[in-house]
Coordinates of C-alpha atoms and ligand atoms in Angstrom, one line a residue:
X1 CA -9.8 208.4 190.0
X2 CA -7.0 208.4 187.5
X3 CA -6.5 211.4 185.2
X4 CA -7.9 210.7 181.7
X5 CA -5.5 211.8 179.0
X6 CA -5.7 211.9 175.2
X7 CA -2.2 211.8 173.8
X8 CA -1.6 213.3 170.3
X9 CA 1.9 212.5 169.2
X10 CA 4.3 212.2 166.3
X11 CA 6.4 209.4 167.7
X12 CA 9.3 210.3 167.7
X13 CA 12.0 209.4 170.3
X14 CA 11.0 211.9 172.9
X15 CA 7.2 211.2 172.2
X16 CA 7.9 207.6 172.9
X17 CA 9.5 208.5 176.3
X18 CA 6.4 210.7 177.0
X19 CA 4.2 207.7 176.4
X20 CA 6.4 205.6 178.7
X21 CA 6.2 208.3 181.4
X22 CA 2.4 208.2 181.3
X23 CA 2.2 204.4 181.1
X24 CA 4.5 204.3 184.1
X25 CA 2.4 206.8 186.1
X26 CA -0.3 205.2 188.3
X27 CA -2.3 208.5 188.4
X28 CA -2.6 208.5 184.6
X29 CA -5.1 206.8 182.3
X30 CA -4.2 207.1 178.6
X31 CA -7.7 206.9 177.1
X32 CA -6.5 207.2 173.5
X33 CA -3.6 208.0 171.3
X34 CA -3.8 210.2 168.1
X35 CA -1.1 209.6 165.6
X36 CA 0.0 212.8 163.9
X37 CA 2.3 213.2 160.9
X38 CA 5.4 215.1 161.9
X39 CA 8.8 213.5 162.8
X40 CA 7.8 210.6 160.5
X41 CA 4.6 210.1 158.4
X42 CA 1.4 209.4 160.2
X43 CA 1.3 205.7 159.4
X44 CA 4.8 205.2 160.8
X45 CA 3.8 207.2 163.9
X46 CA 0.8 204.9 164.4
X47 CA 2.9 201.8 163.9
X48 CA 5.4 203.1 166.5
X49 CA 2.5 203.8 169.0
X50 CA 1.2 200.3 168.6
X51 CA 4.7 198.8 168.8
X52 CA 5.4 200.7 172.1
X53 CA 2.2 199.4 173.6
X54 CA 3.2 195.9 172.7
X55 CA 6.7 196.4 174.2
X56 CA 5.0 197.6 177.4
X57 CA 2.5 194.7 177.4
X58 CA -0.1 197.5 177.8
X59 CA -3.8 196.9 177.9
X60 CA -5.8 197.8 174.9
X61 CA -5.6 201.5 174.2
X62 CA -7.3 203.1 171.1
X63 CA -4.7 204.3 168.6
X64 CA -6.1 206.4 165.7
X65 CA -4.5 207.5 162.5
X66 CA -4.3 211.2 161.8
X67 CA -4.3 213.3 158.7
X68 CA -1.5 212.5 156.3
X69 CA -0.5 216.1 155.8
X70 CA -0.7 219.5 157.5
X71 CA -3.6 221.8 156.9
X72 CA -2.1 224.0 154.2
X73 CA 1.4 222.8 153.3
X74 CA 3.1 219.6 152.3
X75 CA 4.4 217.4 155.1
X76 CA 8.0 217.6 156.1
X77 CA 9.5 214.9 158.2
X78 CA 12.8 214.6 160.1
X79 CA 14.2 211.1 160.0
X80 CA 17.7 212.6 160.6
X81 CA 16.5 213.7 164.1
X82 CA 14.6 210.6 165.1
X83 CA 15.9 207.7 163.0
X84 CA 14.6 205.9 159.9
X85 CA 11.4 204.7 161.7
X86 CA 11.2 207.5 164.2
X87 CA 12.5 205.7 167.3
X88 CA 16.3 206.1 166.8
X89 CA 18.2 202.8 166.6
X90 CA 15.3 200.9 168.1
X91 CA 12.8 198.9 165.9
X92 CA 9.4 197.4 166.6
X93 CA 8.2 194.2 165.0
X94 CA 4.8 194.5 163.3
X95 CA 2.0 194.8 165.9
X96 CA -0.9 192.4 166.3
X97 CA -3.0 195.3 167.5
X98 CA -5.5 197.0 165.1
X99 CA -5.8 200.7 164.5
X100 CA -9.0 202.5 165.4
X101 CA -11.6 202.7 162.7
X102 CA -12.2 206.4 163.4
X103 CA -9.9 209.2 162.4
X104 CA -7.8 211.0 165.1
X105 CA -9.9 214.1 164.8
X106 CA -13.2 212.2 165.2
X107 CA -11.7 210.3 168.1
X108 CA -10.8 213.6 169.9
X109 CA -14.3 214.9 169.5
X110 CA -16.2 211.8 170.5
X111 CA -14.1 211.2 173.6
X112 CA -14.2 214.7 174.9
X113 CA -18.0 214.8 174.3
X114 CA -18.3 211.6 176.3
X115 CA -16.3 212.9 179.2
X116 CA -16.8 216.7 179.3
X117 CA -14.5 218.5 181.8
X118 CA -12.6 215.3 182.5
X119 CA -9.9 214.9 179.9
X120 CA -6.5 216.4 179.7
X121 CA -5.2 216.7 176.1
X122 CA -1.4 216.3 175.7
X123 CA 0.0 217.2 172.3
X124 CA 3.6 216.6 171.5
X125 CA 3.6 217.0 167.8
X126 CA 2.1 219.3 165.1
X127 CA -1.5 220.3 166.0
X128 CA -3.1 219.2 162.7
X129 CA -5.6 216.7 164.2
X130 CA -6.5 218.9 167.1
X131 CA -7.2 221.8 164.6
X132 CA -9.4 219.4 162.6
X133 CA -11.2 218.3 165.7
X134 CA -11.9 222.0 166.6
X135 CA -13.5 222.5 163.2
X136 CA -15.8 219.6 164.1
X137 CA -16.4 220.8 167.7
X138 CA -15.6 224.4 168.3
X139 CA -16.6 224.0 172.0
X140 CA -13.6 221.8 172.7
X141 CA -11.7 224.5 174.6
X142 CA -14.5 224.7 177.1
X143 CA -15.0 220.9 177.2
X144 CA -11.4 219.8 177.9
X145 CA -10.2 219.9 181.5
X146 CA -6.9 221.2 180.2
X147 CA -4.7 221.2 177.2
X148 CA -0.9 220.8 177.5
X149 CA 1.2 221.3 174.3
X150 CA 4.9 221.0 173.5
X151 CA 5.7 223.6 170.8
X152 CA 6.8 227.1 170.0
X153 CA 9.6 229.1 171.5
X154 CA 9.4 232.3 173.5
X155 CA 12.3 234.7 173.7
X156 CA 14.6 231.9 172.6
X157 CA 15.9 230.7 169.2
X158 CA 14.1 228.1 167.2
X159 CA 15.4 224.6 166.5
X160 CA 14.2 224.4 162.8
X161 CA 14.7 228.0 161.6
X162 CA 16.2 230.9 163.6
X163 CA 12.7 231.7 164.8
X164 CA 10.8 228.4 164.6
X165 CA 10.3 225.3 166.8
X166 CA 9.7 222.1 164.8
X167 CA 6.1 221.2 165.8
X168 CA 4.8 224.6 164.8
X169 CA 7.0 224.8 161.8
X170 CA 5.4 221.7 160.3
X171 CA 1.8 223.1 160.5
X172 CA 1.7 226.8 161.4
X173 CA -2.0 227.1 160.3
X174 CA -3.0 224.4 162.8
X175 CA -1.3 226.1 165.7
X176 CA -2.9 229.4 164.8
X177 CA -6.3 227.8 164.7
X178 CA -5.8 226.2 168.1
X179 CA -4.5 229.4 169.8
X180 CA -7.3 231.4 168.3
X181 CA -9.9 228.8 169.4
X182 CA -8.5 228.8 173.0
X183 CA -9.1 232.5 173.3
X184 CA -12.6 231.3 174.3
X185 CA -11.3 229.1 177.1
X186 CA -11.8 230.2 180.7
X187 CA -8.5 231.3 182.5
X188 CA -8.2 227.9 184.3
X189 CA -8.4 226.1 181.0
X190 CA -5.9 228.0 179.1
X191 CA -3.4 225.7 177.3
X192 CA -0.1 225.1 179.1
X193 CA 2.6 225.7 176.5
X194 CA 5.9 224.0 176.9
X195 CA 8.2 225.8 174.4
X196 CA 11.9 225.3 173.6
X197 CA 12.7 228.2 176.1
X198 CA 12.1 225.6 178.8
X199 CA 12.3 222.2 177.1
X200 CA 15.9 222.8 176.0
X201 CA 16.8 223.0 179.7
X202 CA 15.5 219.4 180.0
X203 CA 18.9 217.8 179.1
X204 CA 19.3 214.1 179.3
X205 CA 22.9 213.0 179.6
X206 CA 24.5 209.5 179.3
X207 CA 24.6 209.3 183.1
X208 CA 20.9 209.1 183.2
X209 CA 20.7 205.8 181.4
X210 CA 22.7 203.7 184.0
X211 CA 20.4 205.2 186.7
X212 CA 17.4 203.9 184.7
X213 CA 19.0 200.5 184.2
X214 CA 19.8 200.2 187.9
X215 CA 16.3 201.2 189.0
X216 CA 14.8 198.6 186.6
X217 CA 17.4 195.9 187.8
X218 CA 18.4 195.5 184.2
X219 CA 21.8 193.9 183.5
X220 CA 24.5 194.7 182.5
X221 CA 24.4 198.3 183.5
X222 CA 26.1 199.7 180.5
X223 CA 27.5 203.2 180.0
X224 CA 26.7 205.0 176.9
X225 CA 29.7 207.1 175.8
X226 CA 30.5 209.8 173.3
X227 CA 33.4 207.5 172.3
X228 CA 31.2 204.5 171.4
X229 CA 30.9 203.6 167.8
X230 CA 27.8 205.4 166.5
X231 CA 24.9 203.0 166.4
X232 CA 26.2 200.6 169.1
X233 CA 23.2 198.6 170.3
X234 CA 22.2 198.0 173.9
X235 CA 22.5 194.5 175.5
X236 CA 20.3 195.4 178.5
X237 CA 18.3 192.4 179.8
X238 CA 15.2 194.6 180.3
X239 CA 13.5 195.2 176.9
X240 CA 12.2 198.6 178.0
X241 CA 15.6 199.8 179.1
X242 CA 17.0 198.4 175.9
X243 CA 14.5 200.3 173.8
X244 CA 15.1 203.6 175.7
X245 CA 18.9 203.2 175.3
X246 CA 18.8 202.4 171.6
X247 CA 16.4 205.3 171.0
X248 CA 18.1 207.9 173.1
X249 CA 21.6 207.0 171.7
X250 CA 20.4 208.2 168.3
X251 CA 19.1 211.4 169.9
X252 CA 22.5 212.0 171.6
X253 CA 24.3 211.6 168.3
X254 CA 21.9 213.9 166.6
X255 CA 22.3 216.7 169.2
X256 CA 26.1 216.2 169.1
X257 CA 26.1 216.5 165.3
X258 CA 24.4 219.9 165.7
X259 CA 27.0 221.1 168.2
X260 CA 24.7 220.9 171.2
X261 CA 26.8 218.3 173.1
X262 CA 26.3 214.6 173.7
X263 CA 22.9 215.0 175.3
X264 CA 19.3 215.0 174.3
X265 CA 16.5 217.5 174.9
X266 CA 13.5 215.7 176.5
X267 CA 10.9 218.1 175.2
X268 CA 7.9 215.7 175.2
X269 CA 8.4 213.7 178.4
X270 CA 8.6 217.1 180.2
X271 CA 5.2 218.1 178.7
X272 CA 3.8 214.7 179.9
X273 CA 5.0 215.4 183.4
X274 CA 3.5 218.8 183.4
X275 CA 0.2 217.4 182.1
X276 CA 0.0 215.2 185.2
X277 CA 1.5 217.8 187.6
X278 CA 1.2 221.4 186.5
X279 CA 3.0 222.3 189.7
X280 CA 6.3 221.3 188.0
X281 CA 6.1 224.4 185.8
X282 CA 6.3 228.1 186.5
X283 CA 4.0 229.8 184.1
X284 CA 3.1 233.2 182.8
X285 CA -0.1 234.1 180.9
X286 CA 0.2 235.7 177.5
X287 CA -1.6 236.1 174.2
X288 CA 0.0 233.9 171.7
X289 CA -0.3 234.2 167.9
X290 CA 1.5 232.5 165.0
X291 CA 3.1 234.3 162.2
X292 CA 1.7 232.9 158.9
X293 CA 3.0 235.4 156.3
X294 CA 6.5 236.6 157.3
X295 CA 9.0 236.0 154.5
X296 CA 11.6 234.6 156.9
X297 CA 9.5 234.3 160.1
X298 CA 6.5 232.2 159.0
X299 CA 5.8 229.7 161.8
X300 CA 7.2 231.9 164.6
X301 CA 5.3 232.0 167.8
X302 CA 4.8 235.5 169.2
X303 CA 3.8 236.1 172.8
X304 CA 2.2 239.4 173.8
X305 CA 3.1 239.5 177.5
X306 CA 1.9 243.0 178.2
X307 CA -1.5 243.0 176.5
X308 CA -0.4 245.4 173.7
X309 CA -2.7 243.7 171.2
X310 CA -5.7 244.3 173.6
X311 CA -6.6 240.6 173.5
X312 CA -7.1 238.4 176.6
X313 CA -4.4 235.8 177.3
X314 CA -5.0 232.5 175.4
X315 CA -2.1 230.5 176.9
X316 CA -0.1 229.9 180.1
X317 CA 3.5 229.8 178.9
X318 CA 6.0 227.7 180.9
X319 CA 8.9 229.9 181.8
X320 CA 10.7 227.8 184.4
X321 CA 11.1 224.4 186.0
X322 CA 13.5 222.2 188.0
X323 CA 15.0 219.8 185.4
X324 CA 16.7 217.6 188.1
X325 CA 13.3 217.0 189.8
X326 CA 11.8 216.0 186.4
X327 CA 14.6 213.5 185.7
X328 CA 14.3 212.0 189.2
X329 CA 10.7 211.4 188.4
X330 CA 11.3 210.0 184.9
X331 CA 13.9 207.6 186.1
X332 CA 12.0 206.4 189.2
X333 CA 8.7 205.9 187.3
X334 CA 10.0 204.4 184.1
X335 CA 12.6 202.3 186.0
X336 CA 10.0 200.8 188.3
X337 CA 7.6 200.3 185.5
X338 CA 10.2 198.5 183.4
X339 CA 11.0 196.2 186.3
X340 CA 7.3 195.5 186.9
X341 CA 6.6 194.7 183.2
X342 CA 9.8 192.5 182.9
X343 CA 10.6 191.3 186.4
X344 CA 14.3 190.4 186.8
X345 CA 15.0 186.6 186.5
Ligands
BDR401 C1 9.7 218.8 169.1 O1 10.0 218.4 167.8 C2 10.1 217.0 167.7 O2 11.1 216.6 166.9 C3 10.1 216.5 169.1 O3 9.5 215.2 169.2 C4 9.5 217.5 169.9 O4 8.1 217.2 170.0 C5 10.8 219.6 169.6 O5 10.9 220.8 168.8
CA402 CA1 7.2 215.2 169.3

């Protein structure tokens, strides 16, 4: 039995790689994809999700459109991080696939009710749609097999403000509603939270891309270098390798522009890997809450590790992993998948 997964994404360069990771994993069944406004507007996220399924010649998978804006504040997007369409220098042609007729929140609720205890939710964007789904079905925390989220930061600086991680910063009210709702989840169904404290250790370097191309038998095996003209486009024979290279090059350039080096943090693919294999992550339980009123800290995620608030833990926070093991898996899975979808001539 493959693991049923609902993805909720704001695709997004690293969200796209998270989708590729799951599509490439034989033990995963993506039952549906919710498109959440975040890195780019929701309609662009949905177009990217459909485009990626086309690129992968994937079977039909329901893709639903999410709310256009966060629960309580205007939408903020970040094309400077993810490119004009959200997938770096890559582009998708218009998709012949149709979007779902139901909203992302409705889809979450319907599918979890149809398969109680069976679905893992993987959220790699703002939690707007999951919060809306919880308003429709407050029992979701007891009905999901597990929830894995990428967001927040714990004992580590933010990437959007000194205290805030992007996904929470976009919709703090939604994250608070989700963490509050999961206080009702049994201990073995607490959300696994992949924050920046761990995902910023998941550093993709230029050397990873030739490894992917070789595994996929894509030619020529091109190096991506800090000395390349920005925006250089891939000539890889394999369209999936070409996509990954064009998308990730933009992410390398973004990280370099912010003095982090010519590398890219693979936040969302790591969360995808944890969703399939929680054993990849060392975790620690805590009670998590979201600051909504601080003049300079609104959107900060606060973990009470010691029970000082007198509230039961509502999250298992990821505090460690082995990045090399993750990259070996990512390259092996996506490389083999790319070769299978587009066999070498
Ligand atoms: C998160 O923000 C987004 O830009 C990425 O896709 C990731 O989900 C990291 O803070
Ligand atoms: Ca994301």
